[in-house]
PDB file of N, CA and C in Angstrom:
ATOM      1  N   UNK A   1      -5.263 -10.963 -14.975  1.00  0.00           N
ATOM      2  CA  UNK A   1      -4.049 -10.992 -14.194  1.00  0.00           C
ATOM      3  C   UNK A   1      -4.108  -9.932 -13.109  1.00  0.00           C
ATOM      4  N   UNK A   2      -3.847 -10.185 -12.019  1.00  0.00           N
ATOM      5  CA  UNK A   2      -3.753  -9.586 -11.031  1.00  0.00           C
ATOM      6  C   UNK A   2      -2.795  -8.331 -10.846  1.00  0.00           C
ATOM      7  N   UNK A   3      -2.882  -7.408 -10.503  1.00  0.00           N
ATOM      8  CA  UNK A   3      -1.852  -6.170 -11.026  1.00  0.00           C
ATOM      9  C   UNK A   3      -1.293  -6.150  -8.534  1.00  0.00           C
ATOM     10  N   UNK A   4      -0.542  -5.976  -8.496  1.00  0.00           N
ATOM     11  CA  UNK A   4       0.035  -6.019  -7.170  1.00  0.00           C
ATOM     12  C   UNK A   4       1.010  -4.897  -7.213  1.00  0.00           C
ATOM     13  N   UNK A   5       0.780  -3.975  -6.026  1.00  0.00           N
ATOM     14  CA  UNK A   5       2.041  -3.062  -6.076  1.00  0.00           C
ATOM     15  C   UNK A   5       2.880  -2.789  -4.785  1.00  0.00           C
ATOM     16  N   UNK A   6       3.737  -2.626  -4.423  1.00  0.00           N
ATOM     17  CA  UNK A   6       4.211  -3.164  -3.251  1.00  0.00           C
ATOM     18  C   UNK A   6       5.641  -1.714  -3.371  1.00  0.00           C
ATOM     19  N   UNK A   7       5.562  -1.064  -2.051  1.00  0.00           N
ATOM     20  CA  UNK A   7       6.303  -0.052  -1.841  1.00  0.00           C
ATOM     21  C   UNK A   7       6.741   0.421  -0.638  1.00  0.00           C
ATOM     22  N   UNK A   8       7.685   1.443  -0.317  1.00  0.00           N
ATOM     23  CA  UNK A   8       8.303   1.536   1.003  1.00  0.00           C
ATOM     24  C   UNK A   8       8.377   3.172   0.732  1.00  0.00           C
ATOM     25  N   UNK A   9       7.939   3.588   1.916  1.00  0.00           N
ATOM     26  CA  UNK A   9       8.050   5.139   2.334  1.00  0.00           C
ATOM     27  C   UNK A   9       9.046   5.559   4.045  1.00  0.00           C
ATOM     28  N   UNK A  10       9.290   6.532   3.627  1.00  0.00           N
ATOM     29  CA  UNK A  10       9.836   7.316   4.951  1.00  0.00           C
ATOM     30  C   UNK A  10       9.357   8.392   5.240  1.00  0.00           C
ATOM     31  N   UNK A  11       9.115   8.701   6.453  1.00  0.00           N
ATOM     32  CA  UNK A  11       8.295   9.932   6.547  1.00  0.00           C
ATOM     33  C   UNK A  11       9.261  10.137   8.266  1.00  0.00           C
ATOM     34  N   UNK A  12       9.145  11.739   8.412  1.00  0.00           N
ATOM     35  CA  UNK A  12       9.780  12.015   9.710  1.00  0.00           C
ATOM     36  C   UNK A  12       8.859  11.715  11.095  1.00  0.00           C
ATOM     37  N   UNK A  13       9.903  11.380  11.764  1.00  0.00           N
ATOM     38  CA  UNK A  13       9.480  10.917  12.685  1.00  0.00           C
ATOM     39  C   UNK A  13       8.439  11.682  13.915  1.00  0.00           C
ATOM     40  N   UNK A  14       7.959  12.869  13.730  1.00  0.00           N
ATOM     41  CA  UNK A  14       7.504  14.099  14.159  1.00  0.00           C
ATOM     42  C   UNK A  14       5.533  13.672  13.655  1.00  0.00           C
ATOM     43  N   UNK A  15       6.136  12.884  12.059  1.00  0.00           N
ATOM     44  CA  UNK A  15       5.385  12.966  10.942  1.00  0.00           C
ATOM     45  C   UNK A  15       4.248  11.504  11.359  1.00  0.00           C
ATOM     46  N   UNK A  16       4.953  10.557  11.887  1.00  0.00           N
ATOM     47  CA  UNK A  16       4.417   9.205  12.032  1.00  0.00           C
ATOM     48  C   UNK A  16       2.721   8.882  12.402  1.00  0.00           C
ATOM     49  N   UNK A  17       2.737   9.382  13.951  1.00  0.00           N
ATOM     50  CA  UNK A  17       1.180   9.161  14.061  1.00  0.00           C
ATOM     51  C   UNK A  17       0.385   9.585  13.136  1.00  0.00           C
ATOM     52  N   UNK A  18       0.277  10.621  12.711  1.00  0.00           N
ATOM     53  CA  UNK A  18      -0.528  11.320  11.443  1.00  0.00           C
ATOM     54  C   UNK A  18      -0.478  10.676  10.130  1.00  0.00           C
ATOM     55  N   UNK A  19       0.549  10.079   9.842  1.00  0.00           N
ATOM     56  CA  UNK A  19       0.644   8.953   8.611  1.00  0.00           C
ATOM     57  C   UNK A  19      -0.199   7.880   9.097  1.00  0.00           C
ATOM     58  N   UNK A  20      -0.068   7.239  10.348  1.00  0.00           N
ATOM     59  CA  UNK A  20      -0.602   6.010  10.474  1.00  0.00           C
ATOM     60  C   UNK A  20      -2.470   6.567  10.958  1.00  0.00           C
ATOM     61  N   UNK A  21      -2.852   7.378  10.956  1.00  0.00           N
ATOM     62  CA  UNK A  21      -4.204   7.818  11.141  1.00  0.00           C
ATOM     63  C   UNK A  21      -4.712   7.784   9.823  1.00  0.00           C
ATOM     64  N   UNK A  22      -4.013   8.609   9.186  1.00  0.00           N
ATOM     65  CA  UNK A  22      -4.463   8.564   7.768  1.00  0.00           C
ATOM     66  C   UNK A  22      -4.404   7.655   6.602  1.00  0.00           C
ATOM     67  N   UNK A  23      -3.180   6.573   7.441  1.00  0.00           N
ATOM     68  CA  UNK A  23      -3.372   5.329   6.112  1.00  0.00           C
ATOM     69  C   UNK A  23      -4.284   4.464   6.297  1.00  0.00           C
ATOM     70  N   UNK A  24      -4.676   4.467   8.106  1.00  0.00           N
ATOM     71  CA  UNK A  24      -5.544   3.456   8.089  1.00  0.00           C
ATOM     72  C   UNK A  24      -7.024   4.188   7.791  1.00  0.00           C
ATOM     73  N   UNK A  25      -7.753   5.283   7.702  1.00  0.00           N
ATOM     74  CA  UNK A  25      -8.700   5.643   6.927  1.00  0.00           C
ATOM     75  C   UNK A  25      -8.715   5.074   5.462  1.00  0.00           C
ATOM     76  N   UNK A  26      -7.580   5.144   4.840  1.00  0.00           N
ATOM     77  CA  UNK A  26      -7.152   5.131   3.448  1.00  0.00           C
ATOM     78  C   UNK A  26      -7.369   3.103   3.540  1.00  0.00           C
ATOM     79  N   UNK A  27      -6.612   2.616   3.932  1.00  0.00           N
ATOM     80  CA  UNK A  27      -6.806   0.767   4.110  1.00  0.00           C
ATOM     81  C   UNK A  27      -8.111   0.972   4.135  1.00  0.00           C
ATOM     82  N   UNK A  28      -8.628   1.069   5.116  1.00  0.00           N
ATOM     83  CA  UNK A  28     -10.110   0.089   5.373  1.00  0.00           C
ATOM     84  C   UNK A  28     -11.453   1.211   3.948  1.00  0.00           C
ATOM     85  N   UNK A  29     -10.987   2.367   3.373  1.00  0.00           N
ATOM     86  CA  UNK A  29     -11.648   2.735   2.522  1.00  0.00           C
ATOM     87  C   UNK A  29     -11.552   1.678   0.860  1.00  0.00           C
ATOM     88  N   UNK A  30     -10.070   1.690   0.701  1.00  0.00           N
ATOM     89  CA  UNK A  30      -9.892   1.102  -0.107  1.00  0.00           C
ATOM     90  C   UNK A  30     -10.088  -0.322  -0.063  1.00  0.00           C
ATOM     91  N   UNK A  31     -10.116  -1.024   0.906  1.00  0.00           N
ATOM     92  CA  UNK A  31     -10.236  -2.574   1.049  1.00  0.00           C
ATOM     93  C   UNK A  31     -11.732  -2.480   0.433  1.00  0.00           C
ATOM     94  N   UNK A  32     -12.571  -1.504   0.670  1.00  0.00           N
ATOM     95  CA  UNK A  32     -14.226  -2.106   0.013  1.00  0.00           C
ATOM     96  C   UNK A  32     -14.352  -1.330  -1.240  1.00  0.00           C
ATOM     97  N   UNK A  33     -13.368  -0.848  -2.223  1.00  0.00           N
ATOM     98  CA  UNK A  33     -13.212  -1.302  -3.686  1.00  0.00           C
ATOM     99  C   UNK A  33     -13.176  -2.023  -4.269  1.00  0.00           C
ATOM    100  N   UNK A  34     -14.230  -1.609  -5.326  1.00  0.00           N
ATOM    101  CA  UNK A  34     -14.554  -3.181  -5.768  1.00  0.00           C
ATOM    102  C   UNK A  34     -13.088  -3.154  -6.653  1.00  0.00           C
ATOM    103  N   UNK A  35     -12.762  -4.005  -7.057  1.00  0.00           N
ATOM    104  CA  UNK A  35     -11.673  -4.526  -7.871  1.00  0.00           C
ATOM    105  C   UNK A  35     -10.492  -4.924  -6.784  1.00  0.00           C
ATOM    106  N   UNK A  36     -10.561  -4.671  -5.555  1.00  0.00           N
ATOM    107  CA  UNK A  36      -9.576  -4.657  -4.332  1.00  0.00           C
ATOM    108  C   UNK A  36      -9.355  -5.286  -4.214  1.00  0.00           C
ATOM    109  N   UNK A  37      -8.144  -6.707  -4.331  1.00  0.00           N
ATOM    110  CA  UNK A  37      -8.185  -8.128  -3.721  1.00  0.00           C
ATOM    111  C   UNK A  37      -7.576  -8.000  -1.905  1.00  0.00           C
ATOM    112  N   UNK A  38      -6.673  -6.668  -1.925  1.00  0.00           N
ATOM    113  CA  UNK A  38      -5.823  -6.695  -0.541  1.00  0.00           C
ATOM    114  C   UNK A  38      -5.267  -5.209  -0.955  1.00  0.00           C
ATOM    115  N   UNK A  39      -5.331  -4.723   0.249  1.00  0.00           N
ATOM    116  CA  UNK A  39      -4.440  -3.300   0.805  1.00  0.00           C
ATOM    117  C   UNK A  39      -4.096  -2.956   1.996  1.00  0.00           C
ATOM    118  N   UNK A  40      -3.183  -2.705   2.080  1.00  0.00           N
ATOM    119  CA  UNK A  40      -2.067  -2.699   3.521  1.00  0.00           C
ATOM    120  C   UNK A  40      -1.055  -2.070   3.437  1.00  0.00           C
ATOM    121  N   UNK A  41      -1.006  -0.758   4.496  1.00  0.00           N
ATOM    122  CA  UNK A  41      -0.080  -0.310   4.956  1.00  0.00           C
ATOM    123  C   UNK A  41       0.341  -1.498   6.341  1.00  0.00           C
ATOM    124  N   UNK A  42       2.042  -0.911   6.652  1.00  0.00           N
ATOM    125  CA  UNK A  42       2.362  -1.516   7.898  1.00  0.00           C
ATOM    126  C   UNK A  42       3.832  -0.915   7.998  1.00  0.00           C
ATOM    127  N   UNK A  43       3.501  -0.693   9.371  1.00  0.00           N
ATOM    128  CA  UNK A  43       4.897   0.142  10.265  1.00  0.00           C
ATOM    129  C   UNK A  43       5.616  -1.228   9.923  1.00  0.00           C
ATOM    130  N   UNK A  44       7.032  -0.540   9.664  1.00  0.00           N
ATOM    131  CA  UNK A  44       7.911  -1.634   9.641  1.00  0.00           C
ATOM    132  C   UNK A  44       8.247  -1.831  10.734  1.00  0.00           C
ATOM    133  N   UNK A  45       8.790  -3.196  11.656  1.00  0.00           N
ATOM    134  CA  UNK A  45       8.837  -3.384  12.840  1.00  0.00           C
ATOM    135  C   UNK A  45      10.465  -3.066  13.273  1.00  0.00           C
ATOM    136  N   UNK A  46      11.268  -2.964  12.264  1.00  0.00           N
ATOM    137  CA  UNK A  46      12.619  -2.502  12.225  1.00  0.00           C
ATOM    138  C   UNK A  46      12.989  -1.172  12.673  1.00  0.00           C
ATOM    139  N   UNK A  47      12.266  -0.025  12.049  1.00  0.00           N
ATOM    140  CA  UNK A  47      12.365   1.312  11.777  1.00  0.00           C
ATOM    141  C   UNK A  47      10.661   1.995  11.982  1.00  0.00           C
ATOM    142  N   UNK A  48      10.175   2.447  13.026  1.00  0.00           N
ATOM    143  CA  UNK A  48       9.056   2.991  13.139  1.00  0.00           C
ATOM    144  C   UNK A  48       8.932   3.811  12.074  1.00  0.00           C
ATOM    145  N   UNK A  49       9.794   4.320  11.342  1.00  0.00           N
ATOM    146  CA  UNK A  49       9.431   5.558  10.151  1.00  0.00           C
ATOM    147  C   UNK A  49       9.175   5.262   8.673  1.00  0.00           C
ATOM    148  N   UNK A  50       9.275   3.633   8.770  1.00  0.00           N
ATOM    149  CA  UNK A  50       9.408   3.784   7.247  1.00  0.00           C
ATOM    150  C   UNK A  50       7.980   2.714   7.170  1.00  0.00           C
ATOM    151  N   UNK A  51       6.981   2.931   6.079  1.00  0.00           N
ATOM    152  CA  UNK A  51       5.901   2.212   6.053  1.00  0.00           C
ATOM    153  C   UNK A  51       6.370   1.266   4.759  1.00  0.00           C
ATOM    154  N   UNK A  52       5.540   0.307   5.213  1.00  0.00           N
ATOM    155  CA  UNK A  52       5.480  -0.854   3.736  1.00  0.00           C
ATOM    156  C   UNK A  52       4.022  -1.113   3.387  1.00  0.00           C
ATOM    157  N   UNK A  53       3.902  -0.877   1.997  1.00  0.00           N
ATOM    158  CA  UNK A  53       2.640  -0.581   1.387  1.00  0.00           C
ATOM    159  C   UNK A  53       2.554  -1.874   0.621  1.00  0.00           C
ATOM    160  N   UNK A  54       1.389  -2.210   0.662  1.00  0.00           N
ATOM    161  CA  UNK A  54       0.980  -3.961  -0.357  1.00  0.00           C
ATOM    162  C   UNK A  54      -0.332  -3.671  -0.604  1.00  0.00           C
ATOM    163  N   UNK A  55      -0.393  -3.342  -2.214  1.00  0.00           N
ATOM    164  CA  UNK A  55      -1.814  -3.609  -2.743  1.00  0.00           C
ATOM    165  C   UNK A  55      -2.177  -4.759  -4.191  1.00  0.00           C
ATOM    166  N   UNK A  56      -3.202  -5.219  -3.936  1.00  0.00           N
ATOM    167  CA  UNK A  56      -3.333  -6.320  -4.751  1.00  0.00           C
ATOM    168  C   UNK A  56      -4.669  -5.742  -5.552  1.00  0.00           C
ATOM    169  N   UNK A  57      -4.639  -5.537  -6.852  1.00  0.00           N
ATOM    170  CA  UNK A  57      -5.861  -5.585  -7.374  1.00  0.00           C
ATOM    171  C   UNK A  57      -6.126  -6.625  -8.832  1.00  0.00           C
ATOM    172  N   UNK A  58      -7.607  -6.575  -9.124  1.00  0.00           N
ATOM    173  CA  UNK A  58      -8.127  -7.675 -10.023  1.00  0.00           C
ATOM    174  C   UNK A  58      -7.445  -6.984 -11.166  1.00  0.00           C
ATOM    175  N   UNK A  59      -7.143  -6.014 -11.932  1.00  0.00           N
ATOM    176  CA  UNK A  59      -6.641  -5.451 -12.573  1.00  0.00           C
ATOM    177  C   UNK A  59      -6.485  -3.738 -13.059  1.00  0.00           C
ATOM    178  N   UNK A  60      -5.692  -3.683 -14.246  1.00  0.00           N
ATOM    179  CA  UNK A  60      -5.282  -2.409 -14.421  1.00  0.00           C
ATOM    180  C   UNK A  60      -6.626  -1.351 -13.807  1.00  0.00           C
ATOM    181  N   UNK A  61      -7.870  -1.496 -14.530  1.00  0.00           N
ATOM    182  CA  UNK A  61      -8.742  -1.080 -14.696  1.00  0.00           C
ATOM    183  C   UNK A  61      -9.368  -0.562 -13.033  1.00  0.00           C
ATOM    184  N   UNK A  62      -9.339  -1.779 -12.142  1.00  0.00           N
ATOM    185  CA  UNK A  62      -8.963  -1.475 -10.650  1.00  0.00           C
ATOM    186  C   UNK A  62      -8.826  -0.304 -10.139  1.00  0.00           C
ATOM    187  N   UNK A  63      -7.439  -0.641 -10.327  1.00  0.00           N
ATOM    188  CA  UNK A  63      -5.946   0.019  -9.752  1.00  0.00           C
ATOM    189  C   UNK A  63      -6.247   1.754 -10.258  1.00  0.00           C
ATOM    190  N   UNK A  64      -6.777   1.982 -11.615  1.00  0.00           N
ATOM    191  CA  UNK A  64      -7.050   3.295 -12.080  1.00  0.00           C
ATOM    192  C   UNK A  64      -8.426   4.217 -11.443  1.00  0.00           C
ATOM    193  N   UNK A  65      -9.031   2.992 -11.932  1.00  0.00           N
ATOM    194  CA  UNK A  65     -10.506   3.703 -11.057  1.00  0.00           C
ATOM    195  C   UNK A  65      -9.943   3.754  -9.373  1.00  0.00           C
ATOM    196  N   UNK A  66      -9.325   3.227  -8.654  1.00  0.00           N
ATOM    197  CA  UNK A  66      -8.578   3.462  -7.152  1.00  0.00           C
ATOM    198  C   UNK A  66      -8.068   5.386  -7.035  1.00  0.00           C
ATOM    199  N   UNK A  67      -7.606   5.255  -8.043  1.00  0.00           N
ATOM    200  CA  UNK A  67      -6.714   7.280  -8.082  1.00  0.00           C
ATOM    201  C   UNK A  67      -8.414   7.555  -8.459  1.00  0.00           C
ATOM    202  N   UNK A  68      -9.315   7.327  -8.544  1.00  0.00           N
ATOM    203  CA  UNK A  68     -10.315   8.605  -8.938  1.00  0.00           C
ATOM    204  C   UNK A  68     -11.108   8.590  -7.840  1.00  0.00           C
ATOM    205  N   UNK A  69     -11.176   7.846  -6.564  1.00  0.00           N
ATOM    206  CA  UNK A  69     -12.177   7.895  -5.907  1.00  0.00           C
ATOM    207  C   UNK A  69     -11.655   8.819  -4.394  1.00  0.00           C
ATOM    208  N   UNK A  70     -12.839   9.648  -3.750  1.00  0.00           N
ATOM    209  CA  UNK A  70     -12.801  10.508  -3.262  1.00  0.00           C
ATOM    210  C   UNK A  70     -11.941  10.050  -1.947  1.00  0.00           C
ATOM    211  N   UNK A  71     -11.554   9.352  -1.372  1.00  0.00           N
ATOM    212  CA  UNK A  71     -10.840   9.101  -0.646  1.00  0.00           C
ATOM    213  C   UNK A  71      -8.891   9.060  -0.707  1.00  0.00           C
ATOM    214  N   UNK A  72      -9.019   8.697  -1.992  1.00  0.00           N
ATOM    215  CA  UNK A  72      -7.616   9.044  -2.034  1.00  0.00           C
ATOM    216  C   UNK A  72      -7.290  10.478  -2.391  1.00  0.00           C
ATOM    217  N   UNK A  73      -8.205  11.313  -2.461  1.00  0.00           N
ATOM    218  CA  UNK A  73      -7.793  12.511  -2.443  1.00  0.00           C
ATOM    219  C   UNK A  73      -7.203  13.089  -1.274  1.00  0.00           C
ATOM    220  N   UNK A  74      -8.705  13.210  -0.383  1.00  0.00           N
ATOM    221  CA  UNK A  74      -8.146  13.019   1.107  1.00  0.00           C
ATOM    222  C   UNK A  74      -7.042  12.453   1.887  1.00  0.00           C
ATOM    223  N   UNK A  75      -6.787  11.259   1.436  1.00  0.00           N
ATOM    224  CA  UNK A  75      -5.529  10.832   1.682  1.00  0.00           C
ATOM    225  C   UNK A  75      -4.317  12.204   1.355  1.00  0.00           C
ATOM    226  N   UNK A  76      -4.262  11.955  -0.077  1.00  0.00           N
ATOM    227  CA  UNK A  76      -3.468  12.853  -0.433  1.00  0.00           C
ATOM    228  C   UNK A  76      -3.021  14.100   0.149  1.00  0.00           C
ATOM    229  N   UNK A  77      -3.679  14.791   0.508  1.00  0.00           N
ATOM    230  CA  UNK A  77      -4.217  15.687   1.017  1.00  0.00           C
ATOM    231  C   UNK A  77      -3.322  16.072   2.290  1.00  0.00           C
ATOM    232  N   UNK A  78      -3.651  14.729   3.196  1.00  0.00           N
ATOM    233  CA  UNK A  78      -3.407  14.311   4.346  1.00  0.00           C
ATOM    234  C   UNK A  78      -1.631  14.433   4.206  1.00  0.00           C
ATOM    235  N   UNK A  79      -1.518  13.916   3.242  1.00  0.00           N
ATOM    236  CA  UNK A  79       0.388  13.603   2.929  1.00  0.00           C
ATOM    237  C   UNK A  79       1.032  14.668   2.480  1.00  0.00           C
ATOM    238  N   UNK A  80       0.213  15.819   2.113  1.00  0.00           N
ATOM    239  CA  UNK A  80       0.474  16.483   1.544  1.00  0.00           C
ATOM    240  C   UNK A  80       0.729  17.653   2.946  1.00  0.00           C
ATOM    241  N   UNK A  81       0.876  17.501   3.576  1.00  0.00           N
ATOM    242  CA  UNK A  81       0.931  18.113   5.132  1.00  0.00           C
ATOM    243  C   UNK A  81       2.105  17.186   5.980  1.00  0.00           C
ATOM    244  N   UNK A  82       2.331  16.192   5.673  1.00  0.00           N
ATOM    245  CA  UNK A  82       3.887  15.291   5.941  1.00  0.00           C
ATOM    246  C   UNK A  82       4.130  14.483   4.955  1.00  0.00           C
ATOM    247  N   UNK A  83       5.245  15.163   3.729  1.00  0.00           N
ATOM    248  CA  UNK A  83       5.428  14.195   2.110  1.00  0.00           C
ATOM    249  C   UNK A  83       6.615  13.552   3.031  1.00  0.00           C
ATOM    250  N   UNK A  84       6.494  11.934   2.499  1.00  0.00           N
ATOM    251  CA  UNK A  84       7.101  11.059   2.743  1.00  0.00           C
ATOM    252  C   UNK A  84       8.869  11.957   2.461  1.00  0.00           C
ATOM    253  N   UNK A  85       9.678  11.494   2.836  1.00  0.00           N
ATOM    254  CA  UNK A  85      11.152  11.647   2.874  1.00  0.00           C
ATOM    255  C   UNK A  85      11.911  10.846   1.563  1.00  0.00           C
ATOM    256  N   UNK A  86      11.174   9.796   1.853  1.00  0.00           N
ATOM    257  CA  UNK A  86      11.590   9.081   0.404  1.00  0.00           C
ATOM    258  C   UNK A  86      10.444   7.986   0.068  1.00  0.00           C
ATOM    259  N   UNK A  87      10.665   7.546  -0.977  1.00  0.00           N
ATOM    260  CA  UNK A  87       9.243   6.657  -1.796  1.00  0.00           C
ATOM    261  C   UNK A  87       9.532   5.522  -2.925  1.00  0.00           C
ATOM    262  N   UNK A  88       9.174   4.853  -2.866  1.00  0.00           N
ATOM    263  CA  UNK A  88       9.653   3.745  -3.890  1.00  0.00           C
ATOM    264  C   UNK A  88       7.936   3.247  -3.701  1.00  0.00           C
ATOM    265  N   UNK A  89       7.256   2.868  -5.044  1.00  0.00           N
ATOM    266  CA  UNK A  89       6.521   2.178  -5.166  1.00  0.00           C
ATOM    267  C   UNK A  89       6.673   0.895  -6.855  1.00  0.00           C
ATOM    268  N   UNK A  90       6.436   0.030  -6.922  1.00  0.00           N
ATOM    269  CA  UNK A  90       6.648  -1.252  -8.050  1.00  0.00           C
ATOM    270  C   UNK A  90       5.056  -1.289  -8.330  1.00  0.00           C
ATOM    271  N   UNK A  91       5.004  -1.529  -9.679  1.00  0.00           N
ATOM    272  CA  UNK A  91       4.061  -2.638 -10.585  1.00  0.00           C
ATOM    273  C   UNK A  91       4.040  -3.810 -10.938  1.00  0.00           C
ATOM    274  N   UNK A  92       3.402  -4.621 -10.172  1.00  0.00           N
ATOM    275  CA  UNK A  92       3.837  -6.376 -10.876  1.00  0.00           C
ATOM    276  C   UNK A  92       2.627  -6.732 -11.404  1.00  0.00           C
ATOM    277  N   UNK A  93       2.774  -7.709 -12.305  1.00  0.00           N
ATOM    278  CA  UNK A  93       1.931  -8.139 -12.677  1.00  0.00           C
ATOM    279  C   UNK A  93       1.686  -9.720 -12.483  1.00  0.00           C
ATOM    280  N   UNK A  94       0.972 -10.289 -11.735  1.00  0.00           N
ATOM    281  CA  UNK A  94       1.175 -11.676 -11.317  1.00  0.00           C
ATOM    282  C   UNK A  94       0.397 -12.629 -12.220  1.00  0.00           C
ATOM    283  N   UNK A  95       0.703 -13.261 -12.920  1.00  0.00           N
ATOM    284  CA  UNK A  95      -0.162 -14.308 -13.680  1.00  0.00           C
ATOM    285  C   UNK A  95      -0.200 -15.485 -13.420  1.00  0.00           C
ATOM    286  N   UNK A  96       0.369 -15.966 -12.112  1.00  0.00           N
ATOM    287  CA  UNK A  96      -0.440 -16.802 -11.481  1.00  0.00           C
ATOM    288  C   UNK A  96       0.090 -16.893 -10.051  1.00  0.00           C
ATOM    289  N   UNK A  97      -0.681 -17.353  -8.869  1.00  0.00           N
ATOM    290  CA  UNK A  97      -0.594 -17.273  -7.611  1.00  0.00           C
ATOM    291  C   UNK A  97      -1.042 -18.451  -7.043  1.00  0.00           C
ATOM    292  N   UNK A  98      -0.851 -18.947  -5.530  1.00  0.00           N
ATOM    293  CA  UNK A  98      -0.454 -20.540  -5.153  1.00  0.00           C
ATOM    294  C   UNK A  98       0.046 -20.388  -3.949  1.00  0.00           C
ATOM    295  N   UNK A  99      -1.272 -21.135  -3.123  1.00  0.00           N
ATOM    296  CA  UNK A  99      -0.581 -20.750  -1.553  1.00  0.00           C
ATOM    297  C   UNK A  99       1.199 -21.412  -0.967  1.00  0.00           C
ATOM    298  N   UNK A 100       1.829 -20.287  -0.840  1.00  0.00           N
ATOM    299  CA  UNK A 100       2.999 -21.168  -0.039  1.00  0.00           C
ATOM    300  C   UNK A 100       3.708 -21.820   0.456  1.00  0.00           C
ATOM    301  N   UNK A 101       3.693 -22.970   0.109  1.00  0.00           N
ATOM    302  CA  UNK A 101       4.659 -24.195   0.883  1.00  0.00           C
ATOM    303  C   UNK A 101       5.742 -23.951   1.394  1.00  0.00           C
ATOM    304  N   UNK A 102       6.138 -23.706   2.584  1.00  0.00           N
ATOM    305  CA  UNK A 102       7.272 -23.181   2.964  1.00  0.00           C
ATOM    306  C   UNK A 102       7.929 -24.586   3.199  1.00  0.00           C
ATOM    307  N   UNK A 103       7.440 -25.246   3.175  1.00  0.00           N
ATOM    308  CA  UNK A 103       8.413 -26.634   3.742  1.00  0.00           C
ATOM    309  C   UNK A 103       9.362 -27.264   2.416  1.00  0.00           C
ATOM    310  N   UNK A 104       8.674 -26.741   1.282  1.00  0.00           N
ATOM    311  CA  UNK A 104       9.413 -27.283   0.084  1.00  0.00           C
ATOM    312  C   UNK A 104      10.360 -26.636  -0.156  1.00  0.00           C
ATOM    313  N   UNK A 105      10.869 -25.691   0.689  1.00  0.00           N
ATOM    314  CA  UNK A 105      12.002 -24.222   0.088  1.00  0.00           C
ATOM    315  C   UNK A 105      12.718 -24.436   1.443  1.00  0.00           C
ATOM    316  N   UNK A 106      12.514 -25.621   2.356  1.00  0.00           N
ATOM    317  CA  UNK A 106      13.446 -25.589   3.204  1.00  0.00           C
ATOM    318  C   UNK A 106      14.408 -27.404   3.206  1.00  0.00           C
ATOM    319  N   UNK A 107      15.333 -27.192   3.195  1.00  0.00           N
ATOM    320  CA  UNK A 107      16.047 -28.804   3.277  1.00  0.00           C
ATOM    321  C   UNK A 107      15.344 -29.855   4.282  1.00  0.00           C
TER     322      UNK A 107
END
């Protein structure tokens, strides 16, 4: 089962470019983990300050070995020089997935 975690940060606005330098080091490091199905930060297009985070992995086992590798330290690191303002991150667990039909969810 696929473990997916999906979250929203705020960080000051002083704070922004330097978040978005450092998440995208952090994306394209983590996208070539193995267990990685998808990872993505993204400026919300509403509010330049608040990021939306989407990661998809093959499982728990993933997602754990992800906190031990030398890049998210750095990351850390990085945040640890502008801590988000506020933070919400979720655990889902998806047990099964199915591309979208949007036409069936509309009249």
């Amino acid at each position: 089962m696929a473990i997916i975690i999906t979250g929203v940060a705020r960080f000051a606005a002083a704070h922004v470019e330097h978040v978005k330098a450092a998440s995208a080091i952090m994306t394209k490091a983590s996208q070539a983990e193995d267990g990685c199905i998808d990872y993505a930060f993204a400026q919300d297009v509403t509010d330049p300050c608040v990021f939306r985070i989407i990661e998809i992995w093959d499982d728990d086992a993933a997602l754990r070995a992800h906190f031990e590798v030398p890049h998210m330290a750095v990351f850390l690191e990085a945040l640890g020089e502008c801590p988000p303002e506020s933070m919400t991150a979720i655990r889902h667990v998806a047990g099964e997935s199915a591309p979208l039909d949007i036409a069936a969810y509309q009249d």
